[in-house]
Every structure is written in structure tokens, then in C-alpha cells.
């Protein structure tokens, strides 16, 4: 699979986790692609940190000019019945537990549901940014990421990078499989038919459990 196929596979699968009435925040990068696979009539309400609930999924990542902007300054369109407010209210909604789902990328995720996605040691960054707000305030956290990075494990038994949050991740979706974070550890519930169990184990730096109801990832 090339890089674009990997990203599309992950984004398409994550979109199936979003349901009518869900208020959802999509992080930067790959998570933003999820909007491309949300049906217009699905009833999913996208929240932008700039102060919009009801972002038109079709407009996310599109080349637009003028109008409203998201937190990174990209132009967005509003769905019917969208609401606007200041960014302080937007972050208050995230922190206050009003998000149903957030989808984030990560550098590392471990078997306890801990996640690191804001800094790589010895690199210069401005700060953690807003990733911690939806991570800590969302009812459900989905990590959407490539399974490995340049051959190195991203799913590990214990994160080695500075953490963004502790124990918040519920679901991990990669190009290889879907896994749930449960008390016993990482449980693979779906396997991409392009890959074998042995390939997934080799690409993962943590112990995996295999669901007895394992199904193909589609």
C-alpha cells in the first residue's frame, strides 16, 4: 500500500465510528481526512476549535477562500443549523465533556491507552497546543495513525515520549487492523485482509490479544 492508500484506508474505517448526533473533533493531518467519508446526511456535527459546531464535512481540507476559518486558518463552510461562538467557548466545550468523539493522530500509543502526540525530544515546538483539550474531555478517543513510522513501532507496551494524556485512548485504527484498549490490554477486533496476524505482531511493540469474534477490516 502506498501512503495515500494507507491514509484513505484508515480515514474510511474511522468514519464508520461516527454516528447520528455525535459532536466530533477531528485533529490535524490524517484525522481531518475522516471528513471525506462522512455522509452529508449522517447527522455528525463537527466541532472546530475556532468556534464552530456544524462544520460542513465536505469543506474540511478543501481549497476554499473567504468565509469562516478553522483553528489553523483554513477556510470552512457551515452546515445548516450550525452555531458559531468564540474559541474560548469552543475549548470549554471540549474540556467540559461535551464532545462525543475526538479523532487524533499520535507518535506513540501504549497498551494502557496512554498517548504521546505533541513533541519529539530534541525538537523545537511552541507547546502542547490544543490536543490535550479534546483528548481529556471527549467521551471516546480514537487514534488514527499509520501502524509504524519508518519501520519503528508506534504502538508500544509503554510510551517513551512525553505524554499528552494518560489512559484516554479507546480505539486505535491503523492500515493493518482495528484494536480496542481494554483492561487486559490491546485487543485486535478487525484485521485488514492484506496483512497476516504475524505481520501485525511484528509491527507492534506491545502484546496483542485477538478477539474470538475477529472480522475483516473494511
PDB file of C-alpha atoms in Angstrom:
ATOM      1  CA  UNK A   1       0.000   0.000   0.000  1.00  0.00           C
ATOM      2  CA  UNK A   2       1.305   3.448  -0.833  1.00  0.00           C
ATOM      3  CA  UNK A   3       0.999   6.349   1.608  1.00  0.00           C
ATOM      4  CA  UNK A   4      -2.212   7.694   0.105  1.00  0.00           C
ATOM      5  CA  UNK A   5      -3.872   4.267   0.182  1.00  0.00           C
ATOM      6  CA  UNK A   6      -2.851   3.868   3.817  1.00  0.00           C
ATOM      7  CA  UNK A   7      -4.359   7.216   4.779  1.00  0.00           C
ATOM      8  CA  UNK A   8      -7.577   6.548   2.865  1.00  0.00           C
ATOM      9  CA  UNK A   9      -7.960   3.089   4.418  1.00  0.00           C
ATOM     10  CA  UNK A  10      -7.628   4.487   7.928  1.00  0.00           C
ATOM     11  CA  UNK A  11      -9.872   7.514   7.362  1.00  0.00           C
ATOM     12  CA  UNK A  12     -12.620   5.451   5.730  1.00  0.00           C
ATOM     13  CA  UNK A  13     -12.678   2.985   8.623  1.00  0.00           C
ATOM     14  CA  UNK A  14     -12.707   5.696  11.300  1.00  0.00           C
ATOM     15  CA  UNK A  15     -15.695   7.390   9.646  1.00  0.00           C
ATOM     16  CA  UNK A  16     -17.772   4.292  10.393  1.00  0.00           C
ATOM     17  CA  UNK A  17     -17.345   5.004  14.114  1.00  0.00           C
ATOM     18  CA  UNK A  18     -19.215   8.315  13.859  1.00  0.00           C
ATOM     19  CA  UNK A  19     -22.986   8.282  14.302  1.00  0.00           C
ATOM     20  CA  UNK A  20     -26.047  10.492  14.087  1.00  0.00           C
ATOM     21  CA  UNK A  21     -25.962  13.208  16.743  1.00  0.00           C
ATOM     22  CA  UNK A  22     -22.278  12.815  17.592  1.00  0.00           C
ATOM     23  CA  UNK A  23     -20.330  16.008  18.258  1.00  0.00           C
ATOM     24  CA  UNK A  24     -16.883  15.243  16.852  1.00  0.00           C
ATOM     25  CA  UNK A  25     -13.499  16.934  16.781  1.00  0.00           C
ATOM     26  CA  UNK A  26     -11.007  15.904  14.097  1.00  0.00           C
ATOM     27  CA  UNK A  27      -7.349  16.580  14.798  1.00  0.00           C
ATOM     28  CA  UNK A  28      -4.871  17.826  12.237  1.00  0.00           C
ATOM     29  CA  UNK A  29      -3.347  15.702   9.493  1.00  0.00           C
ATOM     30  CA  UNK A  30      -4.777  12.253   8.825  1.00  0.00           C
ATOM     31  CA  UNK A  31      -7.762  12.680  11.200  1.00  0.00           C
ATOM     32  CA  UNK A  32      -9.017  15.573   9.045  1.00  0.00           C
ATOM     33  CA  UNK A  33      -9.339  13.135   6.121  1.00  0.00           C
ATOM     34  CA  UNK A  34     -12.102  11.329   8.002  1.00  0.00           C
ATOM     35  CA  UNK A  35     -14.451  14.149   6.972  1.00  0.00           C
ATOM     36  CA  UNK A  36     -14.191  12.985   3.351  1.00  0.00           C
ATOM     37  CA  UNK A  37     -16.010   9.770   4.289  1.00  0.00           C
ATOM     38  CA  UNK A  38     -18.800  11.220   6.438  1.00  0.00           C
ATOM     39  CA  UNK A  39     -22.132  11.153   4.608  1.00  0.00           C
ATOM     40  CA  UNK A  40     -23.756  14.558   4.308  1.00  0.00           C
ATOM     41  CA  UNK A  41     -26.950  13.226   5.915  1.00  0.00           C
ATOM     42  CA  UNK A  42     -25.190  11.257   8.668  1.00  0.00           C
ATOM     43  CA  UNK A  43     -26.080  13.819  11.335  1.00  0.00           C
ATOM     44  CA  UNK A  44     -22.485  14.119  12.571  1.00  0.00           C
ATOM     45  CA  UNK A  45     -21.647  17.571  13.952  1.00  0.00           C
ATOM     46  CA  UNK A  46     -18.010  18.594  13.530  1.00  0.00           C
ATOM     47  CA  UNK A  47     -16.563  20.991  16.098  1.00  0.00           C
ATOM     48  CA  UNK A  48     -13.780  23.382  15.123  1.00  0.00           C
ATOM     49  CA  UNK A  49     -11.578  24.867  17.838  1.00  0.00           C
ATOM     50  CA  UNK A  50     -12.048  28.256  16.149  1.00  0.00           C
ATOM     51  CA  UNK A  51     -15.639  28.334  17.412  1.00  0.00           C
ATOM     52  CA  UNK A  52     -17.972  26.422  15.093  1.00  0.00           C
ATOM     53  CA  UNK A  53     -20.133  23.374  15.703  1.00  0.00           C
ATOM     54  CA  UNK A  54     -21.608  22.170  12.443  1.00  0.00           C
ATOM     55  CA  UNK A  55     -18.669  22.395  10.042  1.00  0.00           C
ATOM     56  CA  UNK A  56     -19.655  21.051   6.624  1.00  0.00           C
ATOM     57  CA  UNK A  57     -17.617  17.817   6.258  1.00  0.00           C
ATOM     58  CA  UNK A  58     -17.199  18.410   2.531  1.00  0.00           C
ATOM     59  CA  UNK A  59     -15.361  21.675   3.181  1.00  0.00           C
ATOM     60  CA  UNK A  60     -12.709  20.234   5.520  1.00  0.00           C
ATOM     61  CA  UNK A  61      -9.427  20.164   3.636  1.00  0.00           C
ATOM     62  CA  UNK A  62     -10.974  21.689   0.515  1.00  0.00           C
ATOM     63  CA  UNK A  63      -9.372  24.651  -1.222  1.00  0.00           C
ATOM     64  CA  UNK A  64     -11.727  27.480  -0.330  1.00  0.00           C
ATOM     65  CA  UNK A  65     -11.360  31.213   0.093  1.00  0.00           C
ATOM     66  CA  UNK A  66     -13.066  33.652   2.416  1.00  0.00           C
ATOM     67  CA  UNK A  67     -15.794  32.787   4.899  1.00  0.00           C
ATOM     68  CA  UNK A  68     -15.182  31.103   8.246  1.00  0.00           C
ATOM     69  CA  UNK A  69     -11.829  29.652   9.259  1.00  0.00           C
ATOM     70  CA  UNK A  70     -10.794  26.672  11.340  1.00  0.00           C
ATOM     71  CA  UNK A  71      -8.158  26.728  14.064  1.00  0.00           C
ATOM     72  CA  UNK A  72      -5.342  26.510  11.521  1.00  0.00           C
ATOM     73  CA  UNK A  73      -6.706  29.321   9.359  1.00  0.00           C
ATOM     74  CA  UNK A  74      -8.144  27.140   6.589  1.00  0.00           C
ATOM     75  CA  UNK A  75     -11.474  28.230   5.101  1.00  0.00           C
ATOM     76  CA  UNK A  76     -14.501  26.106   6.025  1.00  0.00           C
ATOM     77  CA  UNK A  77     -18.209  26.051   5.205  1.00  0.00           C
ATOM     78  CA  UNK A  78     -21.052  25.759   7.699  1.00  0.00           C
ATOM     79  CA  UNK A  79     -23.774  23.131   7.625  1.00  0.00           C
ATOM     80  CA  UNK A  80     -27.422  24.179   8.035  1.00  0.00           C
ATOM     81  CA  UNK A  81     -28.187  24.891  11.712  1.00  0.00           C
ATOM     82  CA  UNK A  82     -24.504  25.378  12.550  1.00  0.00           C
ATOM     83  CA  UNK A  83     -23.628  27.532  15.553  1.00  0.00           C
ATOM     84  CA  UNK A  84     -20.724  29.918  16.000  1.00  0.00           C
ATOM     85  CA  UNK A  85     -19.083  31.251  19.152  1.00  0.00           C
ATOM     86  CA  UNK A  86     -15.662  32.359  20.336  1.00  0.00           C
ATOM     87  CA  UNK A  87     -12.702  29.990  20.628  1.00  0.00           C
ATOM     88  CA  UNK A  88     -12.840  30.171  24.433  1.00  0.00           C
ATOM     89  CA  UNK A  89     -16.310  28.609  24.341  1.00  0.00           C
ATOM     90  CA  UNK A  90     -15.094  26.002  21.852  1.00  0.00           C
ATOM     91  CA  UNK A  91     -12.335  24.861  24.186  1.00  0.00           C
ATOM     92  CA  UNK A  92     -14.717  24.987  27.147  1.00  0.00           C
ATOM     93  CA  UNK A  93     -16.988  22.566  25.284  1.00  0.00           C
ATOM     94  CA  UNK A  94     -14.032  20.235  24.757  1.00  0.00           C
ATOM     95  CA  UNK A  95     -12.829  20.413  28.345  1.00  0.00           C
ATOM     96  CA  UNK A  96     -16.328  20.203  29.776  1.00  0.00           C
ATOM     97  CA  UNK A  97     -17.089  16.742  28.432  1.00  0.00           C
ATOM     98  CA  UNK A  98     -19.427  17.801  25.620  1.00  0.00           C
ATOM     99  CA  UNK A  99     -17.507  16.027  22.842  1.00  0.00           C
ATOM    100  CA  UNK A 100     -18.791  12.581  21.944  1.00  0.00           C
ATOM    101  CA  UNK A 101     -15.756  11.586  19.887  1.00  0.00           C
ATOM    102  CA  UNK A 102     -12.369  13.019  19.054  1.00  0.00           C
ATOM    103  CA  UNK A 103     -10.051  11.599  16.417  1.00  0.00           C
ATOM    104  CA  UNK A 104      -6.358  12.325  16.843  1.00  0.00           C
ATOM    105  CA  UNK A 105      -3.049  11.263  15.370  1.00  0.00           C
ATOM    106  CA  UNK A 106      -0.193  10.095  17.575  1.00  0.00           C
ATOM    107  CA  UNK A 107       3.537   9.464  17.676  1.00  0.00           C
ATOM    108  CA  UNK A 108       3.022   6.657  20.208  1.00  0.00           C
ATOM    109  CA  UNK A 109       0.132   4.834  21.886  1.00  0.00           C
ATOM    110  CA  UNK A 110       0.582   2.156  24.519  1.00  0.00           C
ATOM    111  CA  UNK A 111      -1.356  -0.799  25.891  1.00  0.00           C
ATOM    112  CA  UNK A 112      -2.760   1.293  28.757  1.00  0.00           C
ATOM    113  CA  UNK A 113      -4.357   3.834  26.433  1.00  0.00           C
ATOM    114  CA  UNK A 114      -1.678   6.459  27.060  1.00  0.00           C
ATOM    115  CA  UNK A 115      -0.840   8.689  24.104  1.00  0.00           C
ATOM    116  CA  UNK A 116       2.023  10.933  23.023  1.00  0.00           C
ATOM    117  CA  UNK A 117       1.436  13.271  20.097  1.00  0.00           C
ATOM    118  CA  UNK A 118       2.885  16.683  20.820  1.00  0.00           C
ATOM    119  CA  UNK A 119       6.688  16.559  20.976  1.00  0.00           C
ATOM    120  CA  UNK A 120       9.659  14.522  19.882  1.00  0.00           C
ATOM    121  CA  UNK A 121      12.650  15.076  22.208  1.00  0.00           C
ATOM    122  CA  UNK A 122      15.352  17.458  20.972  1.00  0.00           C
ATOM    123  CA  UNK A 123      12.972  19.199  18.591  1.00  0.00           C
ATOM    124  CA  UNK A 124      11.694  22.760  18.910  1.00  0.00           C
ATOM    125  CA  UNK A 125       7.943  23.165  19.362  1.00  0.00           C
ATOM    126  CA  UNK A 126       5.792  26.062  20.518  1.00  0.00           C
ATOM    127  CA  UNK A 127       3.938  23.973  23.086  1.00  0.00           C
ATOM    128  CA  UNK A 128       1.375  21.225  23.502  1.00  0.00           C
ATOM    129  CA  UNK A 129      -1.315  23.232  21.753  1.00  0.00           C
ATOM    130  CA  UNK A 130      -4.974  22.227  21.937  1.00  0.00           C
ATOM    131  CA  UNK A 131      -4.636  18.447  21.520  1.00  0.00           C
ATOM    132  CA  UNK A 132      -4.922  17.876  25.260  1.00  0.00           C
ATOM    133  CA  UNK A 133      -8.367  19.519  25.439  1.00  0.00           C
ATOM    134  CA  UNK A 134     -10.347  17.092  23.242  1.00  0.00           C
ATOM    135  CA  UNK A 135      -8.224  14.182  24.476  1.00  0.00           C
ATOM    136  CA  UNK A 136      -9.136  14.798  28.110  1.00  0.00           C
ATOM    137  CA  UNK A 137     -12.700  15.997  27.553  1.00  0.00           C
ATOM    138  CA  UNK A 138     -14.058  13.587  24.945  1.00  0.00           C
ATOM    139  CA  UNK A 139     -16.294  10.663  25.844  1.00  0.00           C
ATOM    140  CA  UNK A 140     -14.478   8.500  23.288  1.00  0.00           C
ATOM    141  CA  UNK A 141     -10.990   8.889  21.842  1.00  0.00           C
ATOM    142  CA  UNK A 142      -9.956   7.294  18.551  1.00  0.00           C
ATOM    143  CA  UNK A 143      -6.341   7.328  17.400  1.00  0.00           C
ATOM    144  CA  UNK A 144      -5.959   7.248  13.610  1.00  0.00           C
ATOM    145  CA  UNK A 145      -2.384   6.649  12.511  1.00  0.00           C
ATOM    146  CA  UNK A 146      -0.030   4.593  10.393  1.00  0.00           C
ATOM    147  CA  UNK A 147       0.970   1.416  12.235  1.00  0.00           C
ATOM    148  CA  UNK A 148       4.708   2.138  12.128  1.00  0.00           C
ATOM    149  CA  UNK A 149       6.963   5.100  11.349  1.00  0.00           C
ATOM    150  CA  UNK A 150       9.968   4.303   9.169  1.00  0.00           C
ATOM    151  CA  UNK A 151       9.870   0.747  10.470  1.00  0.00           C
ATOM    152  CA  UNK A 152       9.731   1.785  14.132  1.00  0.00           C
ATOM    153  CA  UNK A 153       6.920   0.762  16.466  1.00  0.00           C
ATOM    154  CA  UNK A 154       4.275   3.366  17.257  1.00  0.00           C
ATOM    155  CA  UNK A 155       2.082   1.005  19.266  1.00  0.00           C
ATOM    156  CA  UNK A 156       4.138   0.038  22.297  1.00  0.00           C
ATOM    157  CA  UNK A 157       3.849  -1.507  25.753  1.00  0.00           C
ATOM    158  CA  UNK A 158       4.802   1.817  27.369  1.00  0.00           C
ATOM    159  CA  UNK A 159       5.202   5.217  25.731  1.00  0.00           C
ATOM    160  CA  UNK A 160       8.738   6.603  25.726  1.00  0.00           C
ATOM    161  CA  UNK A 161       7.773  10.104  24.549  1.00  0.00           C
ATOM    162  CA  UNK A 162       6.260  12.846  26.756  1.00  0.00           C
ATOM    163  CA  UNK A 163       2.569  12.061  27.213  1.00  0.00           C
ATOM    164  CA  UNK A 164      -0.350  14.144  26.036  1.00  0.00           C
ATOM    165  CA  UNK A 165      -2.808  12.136  28.125  1.00  0.00           C
ATOM    166  CA  UNK A 166      -2.966   9.079  30.368  1.00  0.00           C
ATOM    167  CA  UNK A 167      -5.449   6.276  29.790  1.00  0.00           C
ATOM    168  CA  UNK A 168      -7.801   8.163  27.473  1.00  0.00           C
ATOM    169  CA  UNK A 169      -7.494   6.202  24.206  1.00  0.00           C
ATOM    170  CA  UNK A 170     -10.371   3.809  23.467  1.00  0.00           C
ATOM    171  CA  UNK A 171      -9.744   2.704  19.885  1.00  0.00           C
ATOM    172  CA  UNK A 172      -6.734   2.551  17.557  1.00  0.00           C
ATOM    173  CA  UNK A 173      -7.226   2.367  13.789  1.00  0.00           C
ATOM    174  CA  UNK A 174      -4.256   1.714  11.511  1.00  0.00           C
ATOM    175  CA  UNK A 175      -3.915   0.425   7.971  1.00  0.00           C
ATOM    176  CA  UNK A 176      -3.316  -3.073   9.382  1.00  0.00           C
ATOM    177  CA  UNK A 177      -6.045  -3.504  11.958  1.00  0.00           C
ATOM    178  CA  UNK A 178      -8.508  -2.079  14.448  1.00  0.00           C
ATOM    179  CA  UNK A 179      -7.763  -2.584  18.134  1.00  0.00           C
ATOM    180  CA  UNK A 180      -9.612  -1.693  21.309  1.00  0.00           C
ATOM    181  CA  UNK A 181      -7.919  -0.648  24.538  1.00  0.00           C
ATOM    182  CA  UNK A 182      -9.376  -2.896  27.228  1.00  0.00           C
ATOM    183  CA  UNK A 183      -8.371  -3.678  30.836  1.00  0.00           C
ATOM    184  CA  UNK A 184      -6.443  -6.738  29.665  1.00  0.00           C
ATOM    185  CA  UNK A 185      -4.569  -4.753  27.012  1.00  0.00           C
ATOM    186  CA  UNK A 186      -4.832  -4.230  23.255  1.00  0.00           C
ATOM    187  CA  UNK A 187      -7.480  -6.430  21.646  1.00  0.00           C
ATOM    188  CA  UNK A 188      -7.496  -6.711  17.848  1.00  0.00           C
ATOM    189  CA  UNK A 189     -11.099  -6.812  16.663  1.00  0.00           C
ATOM    190  CA  UNK A 190     -10.592  -6.336  12.909  1.00  0.00           C
ATOM    191  CA  UNK A 191      -7.761  -7.402  10.612  1.00  0.00           C
ATOM    192  CA  UNK A 192      -7.090  -5.961   7.161  1.00  0.00           C
ATOM    193  CA  UNK A 193      -7.107  -8.953   4.759  1.00  0.00           C
ATOM    194  CA  UNK A 194      -3.951  -7.532   3.138  1.00  0.00           C
ATOM    195  CA  UNK A 195      -1.994  -8.438   6.281  1.00  0.00           C
ATOM    196  CA  UNK A 196      -1.469 -11.549   8.383  1.00  0.00           C
ATOM    197  CA  UNK A 197      -1.573 -11.840  12.160  1.00  0.00           C
ATOM    198  CA  UNK A 198       2.176 -12.435  12.103  1.00  0.00           C
ATOM    199  CA  UNK A 199       2.773  -9.170  10.238  1.00  0.00           C
ATOM    200  CA  UNK A 200       0.678  -7.227  12.746  1.00  0.00           C
ATOM    201  CA  UNK A 201       2.524  -8.781  15.696  1.00  0.00           C
ATOM    202  CA  UNK A 202       5.903  -7.955  14.126  1.00  0.00           C
ATOM    203  CA  UNK A 203       4.840  -4.340  13.533  1.00  0.00           C
ATOM    204  CA  UNK A 204       3.618  -3.867  17.118  1.00  0.00           C
ATOM    205  CA  UNK A 205       5.767  -3.238  20.180  1.00  0.00           C
ATOM    206  CA  UNK A 206       3.188  -4.476  22.677  1.00  0.00           C
ATOM    207  CA  UNK A 207       1.426  -7.731  23.449  1.00  0.00           C
ATOM    208  CA  UNK A 208      -1.748  -8.208  21.440  1.00  0.00           C
ATOM    209  CA  UNK A 209      -4.895 -10.124  22.244  1.00  0.00           C
ATOM    210  CA  UNK A 210      -7.043 -11.426  19.401  1.00  0.00           C
ATOM    211  CA  UNK A 211     -10.794 -11.177  19.675  1.00  0.00           C
ATOM    212  CA  UNK A 212     -12.607 -14.508  19.223  1.00  0.00           C
ATOM    213  CA  UNK A 213     -15.022 -12.518  17.026  1.00  0.00           C
ATOM    214  CA  UNK A 214     -12.231 -11.175  14.789  1.00  0.00           C
ATOM    215  CA  UNK A 215     -13.640  -9.872  11.495  1.00  0.00           C
ATOM    216  CA  UNK A 216     -12.103  -8.452   8.299  1.00  0.00           C
ATOM    217  CA  UNK A 217     -11.368  -4.731   8.362  1.00  0.00           C
ATOM    218  CA  UNK A 218     -13.300  -2.997   5.594  1.00  0.00           C
TER     219      UNK A 218
END
